[in-house]
């Protein structure tokens, strides 16, 4: 039987709490964490910048498409 997985968050001291099943896995860096550290912000996720950038790009694209629609309506 494999040993229980431990949270991969390491600061000055490793966390070592048991990993949460399923939701403990970070989709951005593919490491696994306990309930305290599973959010990208909480484990200093390596891909936190990417994650933020994606959200930013998505939001920007949305705003731009809304603006395009608005300007089309204004000229119509
Ligand atoms: Zn932890
Ligand atoms: Zn992560």
Coordinates of N, CA and C and ligand atoms in Angstrom, one line a residue:
X1 N 0.8 -1.2 0.0 CA 0.0 0.0 0.0 C 0.9 1.3 0.0
X2 N 0.6 2.2 -0.9 CA 1.5 3.4 -1.0 C 1.3 4.3 0.2
X3 N 2.3 5.0 0.6 CA 2.2 5.9 1.7 C 1.2 7.0 1.3
X4 N 0.6 7.6 2.3 CA -0.3 8.7 2.1 C 0.4 9.9 1.5
X5 N -0.2 10.5 0.6 CA 0.5 11.7 0.0 C 0.5 12.8 0.9
X6 N 1.5 13.6 0.9 CA 1.7 14.7 1.8 C 1.7 16.0 1.0
X7 N 1.1 17.0 1.6 CA 1.1 18.4 0.9 C 2.5 18.8 0.5
X8 N 2.6 19.3 -0.8 CA 3.9 19.6 -1.3 C 4.3 21.0 -1.1
X9 N 3.5 21.7 -0.3 CA 3.9 23.1 0.1 C 5.1 23.1 1.0
X10 N 6.1 23.8 0.6 CA 7.3 23.9 1.5 C 7.7 25.4 1.6
X11 N 7.8 25.8 2.8 CA 8.2 27.1 3.1 C 9.5 27.0 3.9
X12 N 9.6 27.6 5.0 CA 10.7 27.3 5.9 C 10.6 25.9 6.5
X13 N 9.4 25.5 6.7 CA 9.1 24.1 7.2 C 8.1 23.5 6.2
X14 N 8.3 22.2 5.8 CA 7.3 21.5 5.0 C 6.0 21.4 5.7
X15 N 4.9 21.5 4.9 CA 3.6 21.4 5.5 C 3.3 20.0 6.1
X16 N 3.5 19.0 5.2 CA 3.3 17.6 5.6 C 1.9 17.1 6.0
X17 N 0.9 17.9 5.8 CA -0.5 17.5 6.1 C -0.9 16.6 4.9
X18 N -1.9 15.7 5.2 CA -2.4 14.8 4.1 C -3.0 15.6 3.0
X19 N -2.8 15.1 1.8 CA -3.3 15.8 0.6 C -4.8 15.6 0.5
X20 N -5.6 16.6 0.1 CA -7.0 16.4 -0.1 C -7.2 15.5 -1.4
X21 N -8.1 14.6 -1.3 CA -8.4 13.8 -2.5 C -9.1 14.6 -3.6
X22 N -8.7 14.4 -4.8 CA -9.2 15.0 -6.0 C -9.0 16.5 -6.0
X23 N -9.6 17.3 -5.1 CA -9.5 18.7 -5.2 C -8.1 19.3 -4.7
X24 N -7.3 18.4 -4.1 CA -6.0 18.8 -3.6 C -5.0 19.1 -4.7
X25 N -5.3 18.6 -5.9 CA -4.4 18.7 -7.0 C -4.5 20.1 -7.7
X26 N -3.5 20.8 -7.7 CA -3.5 22.1 -8.4 C -3.5 22.0 -9.9
X27 N -4.4 22.5 -10.6 CA -4.4 22.3 -12.1 C -3.4 23.2 -12.8
X28 N -2.7 24.1 -12.1 CA -1.8 25.0 -12.7 C -0.3 24.5 -12.6
X29 N 0.0 23.8 -11.5 CA 1.4 23.3 -11.3 C 1.4 21.8 -11.1
X30 N 0.2 21.2 -11.0 CA 0.1 19.7 -11.0 C 0.8 19.1 -9.7
X31 N 1.0 19.9 -8.7 CA 1.4 19.4 -7.4 C 0.1 19.2 -6.6
X32 N 0.3 18.5 -5.5 CA -0.9 18.2 -4.6 C -0.7 18.8 -3.2
X33 N -1.8 19.3 -2.7 CA -1.8 20.1 -1.5 C -2.9 19.7 -0.5
X34 N -2.7 20.1 0.8 CA -3.7 19.9 1.8 C -4.8 21.0 1.6
X35 N -5.8 21.0 2.4 CA -6.9 22.0 2.4 C -6.4 23.4 2.6
X36 N -5.3 23.6 3.3 CA -4.9 24.9 3.6 C -4.1 25.5 2.4
X37 N -3.5 24.6 1.6 CA -2.6 25.1 0.5 C -3.1 24.9 -0.9
X38 N -4.3 24.4 -1.1 CA -4.6 24.0 -2.4 C -4.8 25.1 -3.4
X39 N -5.2 26.3 -2.9 CA -5.4 27.4 -3.8 C -4.0 27.9 -4.3
X40 N -3.9 28.3 -5.6 CA -2.7 28.8 -6.2 C -2.0 29.9 -5.3
X41 N -2.8 30.8 -4.8 CA -2.3 31.9 -3.9 C -1.6 31.4 -2.7
X42 N -2.1 30.2 -2.2 CA -1.7 29.7 -0.9 C -0.5 28.9 -1.0
X43 N -0.1 28.3 -2.1 CA 1.1 27.5 -2.2 C 2.2 28.2 -3.1
X44 N 2.0 29.5 -3.3 CA 2.9 30.2 -4.2 C 3.1 29.5 -5.5
X45 N 2.0 29.2 -6.1 CA 2.0 28.3 -7.3 C 3.0 28.9 -8.3
X46 N 3.7 27.9 -8.9 CA 4.7 28.3 -9.9 C 4.0 29.0 -11.1
X47 N 2.8 28.6 -11.4 CA 2.1 29.1 -12.5 C 1.0 30.1 -12.1
X48 N 1.2 30.7 -11.0 CA 0.2 31.7 -10.6 C 0.2 32.9 -11.6
X49 N 1.3 33.3 -12.1 CA 1.3 34.4 -13.0 C 0.6 34.0 -14.3
X50 N 0.8 32.8 -14.8 CA 0.0 32.3 -15.9 C -1.5 32.3 -15.7
X51 N -1.8 31.8 -14.5 CA -3.2 31.7 -14.1 C -3.8 33.1 -14.1
X52 N -3.1 34.1 -13.5 CA -3.6 35.4 -13.5 C -3.7 36.0 -14.9
X53 N -2.7 35.7 -15.7 CA -2.6 36.2 -17.1 C -3.8 35.7 -17.9
X54 N -4.1 34.4 -17.7 CA -5.2 33.8 -18.4 C -6.5 34.5 -18.1
X55 N -6.7 34.8 -16.8 CA -7.9 35.4 -16.3 C -8.0 36.8 -16.9
X56 N -6.8 37.5 -16.9 CA -6.8 38.9 -17.4 C -7.1 38.9 -18.9
X57 N -6.5 38.0 -19.7 CA -6.7 37.9 -21.1 C -8.2 37.7 -21.4
X58 N -8.7 36.7 -20.7 CA -10.1 36.4 -20.9 C -11.0 37.6 -20.7
X59 N -10.8 38.3 -19.6 CA -11.5 39.5 -19.2 C -11.4 40.5 -20.3
X60 N -10.2 40.7 -20.8 CA -9.9 41.7 -21.8 C -10.6 41.4 -23.1
X61 N -10.6 40.2 -23.5 CA -11.3 39.8 -24.7 C -12.8 40.0 -24.5
X62 N -13.3 39.7 -23.4 CA -14.7 39.9 -23.1 C -15.1 41.4 -23.2
X63 N -14.2 42.2 -22.6 CA -14.5 43.7 -22.6 C -14.4 44.2 -24.0
X64 N -13.4 43.7 -24.8 CA -13.3 44.2 -26.2 C -14.5 43.8 -27.0
X65 N -14.9 42.5 -26.8 CA -16.1 42.1 -27.7 C -17.3 42.9 -27.3
X66 N -17.5 43.2 -26.0 CA -18.6 44.0 -25.6 C -18.5 45.4 -26.2
X67 N -17.3 46.0 -26.3 CA -17.1 47.3 -26.8 C -17.4 47.3 -28.3
X68 N -17.0 46.3 -29.0 CA -17.3 46.1 -30.4 C -18.8 46.1 -30.7
X69 N -19.5 45.4 -29.9 CA -20.9 45.3 -30.0 C -21.5 46.7 -29.8
X70 N -21.1 47.3 -28.8 CA -21.6 48.6 -28.4 C -21.4 49.6 -29.5
X71 N -20.2 49.6 -30.1 CA -19.9 50.6 -31.2 C -20.7 50.3 -32.4
X72 N -20.9 49.0 -32.7 CA -21.7 48.6 -33.8 C -23.1 49.1 -33.7
X73 N -23.6 49.0 -32.5 CA -25.0 49.5 -32.2 C -25.0 51.0 -32.3
X74 N -24.0 51.7 -31.9 CA -24.0 53.1 -32.0 C -24.0 53.6 -33.5
X75 N -23.3 52.9 -34.3 CA -23.2 53.4 -35.7 C -24.4 52.9 -36.5
X76 N -25.1 51.9 -36.0 CA -26.3 51.4 -36.8 C -27.5 52.3 -36.8
Ligands
LIG1 ZN1 -0.3 22.1 3.2
LIG2 ZN1 -0.2 25.3 -8.1

